[in-house]
Amino acid sequence: MVLVAPYRQGDDSGNEGRNQALTLNPSGRAIWELCDGTRSATDIAALLADRHGVDRDLLESQVGQALAELSRQGFVEGISEAHVNGPAMTFVVGIEDKTYFHWQTAIFLESLRGRLPPGWKTLVVVCNNHQPLSDELALVLDRYDTDFTFATNHADTHLIDVGNNGGETHAALNKVEALSAAAAKVGNSDMICLLDTDIFLYGDLNLDILPAGCAMPRNWHIEEGVFFATADENKGKGVDLRKLLDALGCKQEFQPGGVNIFVTGEVVRNKKFIADCFRFAHAIFLLGRAAGVEVTWIADMPCFALAMTANGISYDLLENKEFLVSDCTEKSIPFGTLYHYYSDPADSGQAAFLGSKWHKQAYHTENFLRSDLTLYTEQAKTDHERYFFQLSKAAQDRLDA
């Protein structure tokens, strides 16, 4: 079923002078047919739950997301943000202006396109010392009509991240920089979800699992008694994060969260919190060196949790698989997962997807979206790997249009 809405005067969607068309799958059609101007998302979910014998709570979330998209496209009116539990969310990534992040950013933005409720948005923080954008990155940001801001590139000033050759591929400190830059873009009560760059949303966003306050997914790196000990070369040596807090006189309970974090605008406006994130990142690295650790790296993972703990900022520890860092061995993953494809054969001996031949390290200097994706798609082993290449092709087509 295809819906067509005529162009509306004052439309700022980028479709000026053109009609809007939207193809509905069977679920979308069932929802559309129940939109009579009087029914709420709850009413529609209840009717569909009774009709098909499915879980009403799950349906209400899906109906809310479908109505939000219909509203965004101009097919229905009067849809508010009331179906979203909690404040507006801004999804933030911090990148350097280099090829490695151009294609990752495009895939990330493609995965969220059309899946955010009204009032929710994406923000790309370009850590390039406020220099003009490259043509390639400017194209990505323009085609996805996403908000962006400039910030400092710490790879140029802190060449101590040995694991990444002094920021040659990525400066972890720029993740803290992105959080700091995002403070100017949100209100105190708004939420920020700070994500790694190599992430894409698998399927529709699951609003029911998103926290409404400060939170971090549990992280196995930080959960170890000694940080850095997870690298075999370090032979159990590392830094005790609890002792680091004790040395500062902090007695608040430390929780092992990191990688992707959720914080309020009020928290990121706290300049001491941001400064402490930077301080802890440096301290962990230097203490690792002092402890004789062979392989050290600037760790954004524990620095957020340490800074929040030291400043008395409470946060929940998320156990949802949808937020956890993938171990890349899953045959299937839940829809709504923020899939972190951090691993690959060049990194740690395993591919980003189960049985996959694809790996991101092959595209440090080459744009993955400029390659032929057909062979990758044909060789995909799992549904979520196939979905990744479908997103990649959609991003490729959008950039080439």
Coordinates of C-alpha atoms in Angstrom, one line a residue:
M1 CA 0.0 0.0 0.0
V2 CA 1.4 3.5 -1.0
L3 CA 0.2 6.7 0.6
V4 CA 0.7 10.0 -1.2
A5 CA 0.4 13.4 0.5
P6 CA 0.5 16.6 -1.6
Y7 CA 3.2 19.2 -1.0
R8 CA 2.3 21.6 1.7
Q9 CA 3.3 25.3 1.7
G10 CA 6.0 26.0 4.2
D11 CA 7.2 22.4 4.2
D12 CA 10.8 22.3 5.4
S13 CA 11.4 18.6 4.9
G14 CA 13.6 19.1 1.8
N15 CA 10.8 17.9 -0.5
E16 CA 9.7 21.3 -1.7
G17 CA 7.5 21.2 -4.8
R18 CA 7.1 17.4 -4.6
N19 CA 4.4 15.1 -3.3
Q20 CA 5.3 12.8 -0.4
A21 CA 5.0 9.0 -0.9
L22 CA 5.2 6.4 1.8
T23 CA 5.0 2.6 1.2
L24 CA 3.3 0.7 4.0
N25 CA 4.0 -2.9 5.0
P26 CA 1.1 -5.0 6.3
S27 CA 1.6 -3.8 9.8
G28 CA 1.7 -0.2 8.8
R29 CA -1.4 -0.6 6.7
A30 CA -3.3 -2.1 9.7
I31 CA -2.3 0.9 11.8
W32 CA -3.2 3.4 9.1
E33 CA -6.6 1.9 8.6
L34 CA -7.4 2.5 12.3
C35 CA -6.4 6.2 12.1
D36 CA -9.8 7.9 12.2
G37 CA -8.9 11.1 14.0
T38 CA -10.3 9.9 17.4
R39 CA -8.2 6.9 18.3
S40 CA -4.9 7.3 20.3
A41 CA -1.8 5.0 19.9
T42 CA -3.1 3.2 23.0
D43 CA -6.5 2.6 21.4
I44 CA -5.0 1.4 18.1
A45 CA -2.7 -1.0 20.0
A46 CA -5.5 -2.4 22.0
L47 CA -7.6 -3.1 18.9
L48 CA -4.7 -4.8 17.1
A49 CA -3.8 -6.8 20.2
D50 CA -7.3 -8.2 20.5
R51 CA -7.5 -8.8 16.7
H52 CA -4.2 -10.7 16.5
G53 CA -3.7 -12.0 20.0
V54 CA -0.3 -10.4 20.6
D55 CA 1.2 -8.5 23.5
R56 CA -0.5 -5.1 23.9
D57 CA 2.5 -3.3 25.6
L58 CA 4.8 -4.3 22.8
L59 CA 2.3 -3.2 20.2
E60 CA 1.8 0.2 21.8
S61 CA 5.5 1.0 21.4
Q62 CA 5.4 0.0 17.7
V63 CA 2.2 1.9 17.0
G64 CA 3.6 5.0 18.6
Q65 CA 6.7 4.8 16.4
A66 CA 4.6 4.2 13.3
L67 CA 2.4 7.2 14.1
A68 CA 5.4 9.4 14.8
E69 CA 6.7 8.5 11.3
L70 CA 3.3 9.1 9.7
S71 CA 3.3 12.5 11.4
R72 CA 6.8 13.4 10.3
Q73 CA 5.9 12.6 6.7
G74 CA 2.7 14.7 6.9
F75 CA 0.1 11.9 6.6
V76 CA -1.4 12.5 10.1
E77 CA -1.6 15.5 12.3
G78 CA -1.9 16.1 16.0
I79 CA 0.6 13.4 17.0
S80 CA 2.4 14.6 20.1
E81 CA 5.4 13.2 21.9
A82 CA 3.2 11.9 24.7
H83 CA 3.7 8.3 23.6
V84 CA 7.4 8.7 24.4
N85 CA 8.4 8.0 28.0
G86 CA 10.8 10.6 29.2
P87 CA 12.5 13.7 27.7
A88 CA 13.7 14.3 24.2
M89 CA 16.8 12.4 23.2
T90 CA 19.8 13.6 21.2
F91 CA 22.0 10.8 19.7
V92 CA 25.6 12.1 19.6
V93 CA 28.7 10.8 17.8
G94 CA 32.1 12.5 17.9
I95 CA 34.2 12.0 14.7
E96 CA 37.3 13.2 13.0
D97 CA 37.0 14.5 9.5
K98 CA 38.7 11.5 7.8
T99 CA 37.5 8.7 5.5
Y100 CA 37.3 6.2 8.2
F101 CA 34.4 8.1 9.8
H102 CA 32.7 9.4 6.7
W103 CA 31.3 6.0 5.8
Q104 CA 30.6 5.0 9.4
T105 CA 28.7 8.2 10.1
A106 CA 26.6 7.7 6.9
I107 CA 25.6 4.2 7.9
F108 CA 24.8 5.3 11.5
L109 CA 22.6 8.2 10.3
E110 CA 20.9 5.9 7.7
S111 CA 20.1 3.4 10.5
L112 CA 18.3 6.1 12.5
R113 CA 16.6 7.8 9.6
G114 CA 12.8 7.9 10.0
R115 CA 13.0 6.0 13.3
L116 CA 13.1 8.8 15.8
P117 CA 10.0 10.2 17.6
P118 CA 9.2 13.9 17.1
G119 CA 11.6 16.1 19.0
W120 CA 14.4 13.5 19.0
K121 CA 17.5 14.2 16.8
T122 CA 21.1 13.3 15.9
L123 CA 24.1 15.4 16.5
V124 CA 27.5 14.9 14.8
V125 CA 30.4 16.6 16.6
V126 CA 33.2 17.1 14.1
C127 CA 36.5 17.2 15.9
N128 CA 38.6 19.1 13.4
N129 CA 39.8 22.2 15.3
H130 CA 37.1 24.3 13.7
Q131 CA 38.5 23.9 10.2
P132 CA 36.3 23.8 7.1
L133 CA 34.6 20.5 6.4
S134 CA 35.9 18.2 3.7
D135 CA 33.6 17.9 0.7
E136 CA 32.9 14.2 1.5
L137 CA 31.8 14.9 5.1
A138 CA 29.8 18.0 4.0
L139 CA 27.9 15.8 1.6
V140 CA 27.1 13.2 4.3
L141 CA 25.8 15.9 6.7
D142 CA 23.8 17.6 4.0
R143 CA 22.2 14.5 2.6
Y144 CA 21.1 13.4 6.1
D145 CA 20.1 16.9 7.1
T146 CA 21.7 16.4 10.6
D147 CA 22.8 18.9 13.1
F148 CA 26.6 19.2 13.6
T149 CA 29.1 21.3 15.4
F150 CA 32.8 21.8 15.4
A151 CA 35.2 20.9 18.3
T152 CA 38.8 20.2 19.2
N153 CA 40.7 17.3 17.7
H154 CA 42.6 15.7 20.6
A155 CA 44.5 13.4 18.3
D156 CA 46.6 16.5 17.4
T157 CA 47.5 17.3 21.0
H158 CA 47.5 14.1 23.0
L159 CA 49.5 11.5 21.1
I160 CA 49.5 9.0 24.0
D161 CA 46.9 6.5 22.8
V162 CA 49.3 3.7 21.9
G163 CA 46.6 1.3 20.9
N164 CA 45.6 3.7 18.1
N165 CA 49.1 5.0 17.1
G166 CA 48.6 8.4 18.7
G167 CA 45.1 8.9 17.3
E168 CA 46.0 7.8 13.8
T169 CA 42.8 6.0 13.5
H170 CA 40.7 7.5 16.3
A171 CA 41.3 9.6 19.4
A172 CA 39.2 8.3 22.3
L173 CA 39.4 11.7 24.0
N174 CA 37.3 13.0 21.2
K175 CA 34.4 11.1 22.6
V176 CA 34.7 13.2 25.8
E177 CA 35.0 16.3 23.5
A178 CA 31.8 15.4 21.8
L179 CA 30.0 15.1 25.1
S180 CA 31.3 18.6 26.0
A181 CA 30.3 20.1 22.7
A182 CA 26.8 18.6 22.9
A183 CA 26.1 20.6 26.1
A184 CA 25.4 23.8 24.0
K185 CA 22.8 21.9 21.9
V186 CA 20.4 20.6 24.6
G187 CA 18.3 21.8 27.5
N188 CA 19.0 20.8 31.1
S189 CA 16.2 18.2 31.2
D190 CA 16.9 16.8 27.8
M191 CA 18.8 13.5 27.4
I192 CA 22.0 12.8 25.5
C193 CA 22.9 9.3 24.2
L194 CA 26.7 9.4 23.5
L195 CA 27.6 6.5 21.1
D196 CA 30.7 5.1 19.6
T197 CA 31.2 5.8 15.9
D198 CA 31.1 2.2 14.8
I199 CA 27.5 1.6 15.6
F200 CA 24.2 1.2 13.7
L201 CA 20.7 0.7 14.9
Y202 CA 19.3 -2.8 14.0
G203 CA 15.7 -2.4 13.0
D204 CA 13.3 0.1 14.7
L205 CA 14.3 1.9 17.9
N206 CA 12.9 0.2 20.9
L207 CA 11.6 3.2 23.0
D208 CA 10.7 1.0 25.9
I209 CA 14.3 0.2 26.9
L210 CA 15.7 3.7 26.6
P211 CA 16.4 5.2 30.0
A212 CA 14.9 8.5 31.1
G213 CA 17.9 9.4 33.3
C214 CA 21.6 8.9 33.5
A215 CA 22.7 5.4 32.7
M216 CA 25.4 3.2 31.3
P217 CA 25.4 -0.3 29.9
R218 CA 27.5 -2.8 31.8
N219 CA 31.0 -3.2 30.4
W220 CA 33.1 -6.3 30.8
H221 CA 36.4 -4.4 30.4
I222 CA 35.6 -2.3 33.5
E223 CA 34.0 -5.2 35.3
E224 CA 37.4 -6.9 35.6
G225 CA 39.1 -6.3 39.0
V226 CA 42.0 -4.7 37.3
F227 CA 41.6 -2.5 34.2
F228 CA 44.0 -3.4 31.3
A229 CA 44.2 -7.0 32.6
T230 CA 41.9 -8.1 29.7
A231 CA 44.8 -7.9 27.3
D232 CA 46.8 -11.2 27.4
E233 CA 50.1 -9.3 27.0
N234 CA 49.6 -7.5 30.2
K235 CA 49.7 -10.7 32.3
G236 CA 47.1 -9.5 34.9
K237 CA 48.7 -6.1 35.4
G238 CA 46.6 -3.0 35.3
V239 CA 44.8 -0.3 37.3
D240 CA 42.4 -0.9 40.2
L241 CA 39.6 1.7 39.4
R242 CA 38.1 1.4 42.9
K243 CA 41.5 2.3 44.5
L244 CA 41.8 5.2 42.1
L245 CA 38.5 6.6 43.5
D246 CA 39.6 5.8 47.1
A247 CA 42.8 7.8 46.5
L248 CA 40.5 10.8 45.7
G249 CA 38.5 10.3 48.9
C250 CA 35.4 9.1 47.0
K251 CA 33.4 6.5 48.8
Q252 CA 30.4 6.3 46.5
E253 CA 29.8 2.9 44.9
F254 CA 31.5 2.5 41.5
Q255 CA 29.5 0.7 38.8
P256 CA 31.2 -0.9 35.7
G257 CA 29.5 1.0 32.9
G258 CA 30.8 2.6 29.7
V259 CA 31.1 2.7 25.9
N260 CA 27.5 4.1 25.2
I261 CA 26.2 6.4 27.9
F262 CA 23.0 8.3 28.7
V263 CA 23.3 11.6 30.5
T264 CA 21.1 14.7 31.1
G265 CA 21.8 18.1 29.7
E266 CA 22.3 19.3 33.2
V267 CA 25.1 16.8 33.8
V268 CA 27.1 17.7 30.6
R269 CA 26.8 21.4 31.5
N270 CA 28.7 20.6 34.7
K271 CA 32.2 21.7 33.7
K272 CA 33.9 19.9 36.5
F273 CA 32.3 16.6 35.3
I274 CA 33.7 17.1 31.8
A275 CA 37.1 18.1 33.1
D276 CA 37.1 15.0 35.3
C277 CA 36.3 12.8 32.3
F278 CA 39.5 14.1 30.6
R279 CA 41.5 13.8 33.9
F280 CA 40.5 10.2 34.5
A281 CA 41.2 9.2 30.9
H282 CA 44.8 10.5 31.2
A283 CA 45.2 9.2 34.8
I284 CA 44.3 5.6 33.8
F285 CA 46.7 5.6 30.9
L286 CA 49.6 7.0 33.0
L287 CA 49.0 4.7 35.9
G288 CA 48.9 1.8 33.5
R289 CA 52.4 2.8 32.3
A290 CA 53.6 3.2 35.9
A291 CA 52.3 -0.3 36.7
G292 CA 54.4 -1.8 33.9
V293 CA 51.4 -2.5 31.6
E294 CA 52.7 -3.5 28.2
V295 CA 49.5 -2.6 26.2
T296 CA 47.8 0.6 27.4
W297 CA 45.1 2.7 25.7
I298 CA 43.2 5.9 26.4
A299 CA 40.0 4.6 27.8
D300 CA 36.8 6.6 27.4
M301 CA 35.0 3.5 28.8
P302 CA 35.8 3.9 32.5
C303 CA 36.4 7.7 32.5
F304 CA 32.7 8.5 32.3
A305 CA 31.8 6.1 35.1
L306 CA 34.7 7.4 37.3
A307 CA 33.8 11.0 36.7
M308 CA 30.1 10.5 37.5
T309 CA 31.0 8.5 40.6
A310 CA 33.5 11.0 41.9
N311 CA 31.0 13.9 41.4
G312 CA 28.2 12.1 43.1
I313 CA 26.1 11.7 40.0
S314 CA 23.9 8.7 40.2
Y315 CA 23.4 6.5 37.2
D316 CA 21.7 3.2 36.4
L317 CA 23.5 0.2 35.1
L318 CA 21.8 -1.2 32.0
E319 CA 21.7 -5.0 31.5
N320 CA 19.8 -4.8 28.2
K321 CA 21.5 -6.8 25.5
E322 CA 20.4 -4.0 23.0
F323 CA 23.0 -1.7 24.6
L324 CA 25.9 -4.1 25.4
V325 CA 29.0 -4.3 23.3
S326 CA 28.7 -7.2 20.9
D327 CA 31.1 -10.2 21.1
C328 CA 30.4 -10.7 17.4
T329 CA 29.4 -14.3 17.8
E330 CA 25.6 -13.9 17.8
K331 CA 23.5 -15.7 15.2
S332 CA 20.7 -13.4 16.0
I333 CA 20.2 -10.2 17.9
P334 CA 17.1 -8.3 19.1
F335 CA 15.5 -5.6 17.0
G336 CA 16.3 -2.2 18.4
T337 CA 19.9 -3.1 19.2
L338 CA 22.6 -0.4 18.9
Y339 CA 24.9 -2.9 17.3
H340 CA 28.6 -2.2 18.0
Y341 CA 30.7 -3.8 15.3
Y342 CA 34.0 -3.0 17.0
S343 CA 35.8 -6.2 16.2
D344 CA 37.3 -7.6 13.1
P345 CA 40.1 -10.0 12.0
A346 CA 42.7 -7.2 11.9
D347 CA 41.7 -6.1 15.4
S348 CA 41.3 -9.2 17.6
G349 CA 41.0 -12.2 15.3
Q350 CA 37.2 -12.3 14.9
A351 CA 35.0 -10.7 12.4
A352 CA 32.4 -8.0 13.3
F353 CA 29.6 -10.5 12.4
L354 CA 29.4 -14.2 12.9
G355 CA 31.3 -16.0 10.0
S356 CA 31.7 -12.7 8.1
K357 CA 34.6 -11.9 5.7
W358 CA 34.0 -8.2 6.0
H359 CA 36.0 -6.1 8.4
K360 CA 36.3 -2.3 8.9
Q361 CA 40.1 -2.2 9.2
A362 CA 40.3 -2.6 5.5
Y363 CA 38.7 0.8 5.1
H364 CA 40.8 3.2 7.1
T365 CA 41.7 5.2 4.1
E366 CA 39.2 3.9 1.5
N367 CA 35.5 4.8 1.6
F368 CA 33.6 1.6 2.2
L369 CA 30.5 3.1 0.6
R370 CA 32.4 3.6 -2.7
S371 CA 33.0 -0.1 -3.0
D372 CA 30.8 -2.8 -4.7
L373 CA 28.5 -4.0 -1.9
T374 CA 27.0 -6.8 -3.9
L375 CA 29.6 -9.5 -3.1
Y376 CA 29.5 -8.6 0.6
T377 CA 25.7 -8.9 0.6
E378 CA 25.9 -12.3 -1.1
Q379 CA 28.4 -13.6 1.4
A380 CA 26.5 -12.4 4.5
K381 CA 26.0 -15.2 7.1
T382 CA 23.4 -13.7 9.4
D383 CA 20.3 -11.6 9.3
H384 CA 22.0 -8.7 11.1
E385 CA 24.9 -8.8 8.8
R386 CA 22.6 -8.7 5.8
Y387 CA 20.8 -5.8 7.4
F388 CA 24.1 -3.9 7.8
F389 CA 24.8 -4.3 4.0
Q390 CA 21.2 -3.2 3.2
L391 CA 21.8 -0.1 5.3
S392 CA 25.1 0.4 3.6
K393 CA 23.5 0.2 0.1
A394 CA 20.8 2.7 1.2
A395 CA 23.4 5.1 2.4
Q396 CA 25.4 4.6 -0.8
D397 CA 22.4 5.4 -2.9
R398 CA 21.5 8.4 -0.9
L399 CA 25.0 9.9 -1.2
D400 CA 25.1 9.1 -4.9
A401 CA 21.6 10.6 -5.7

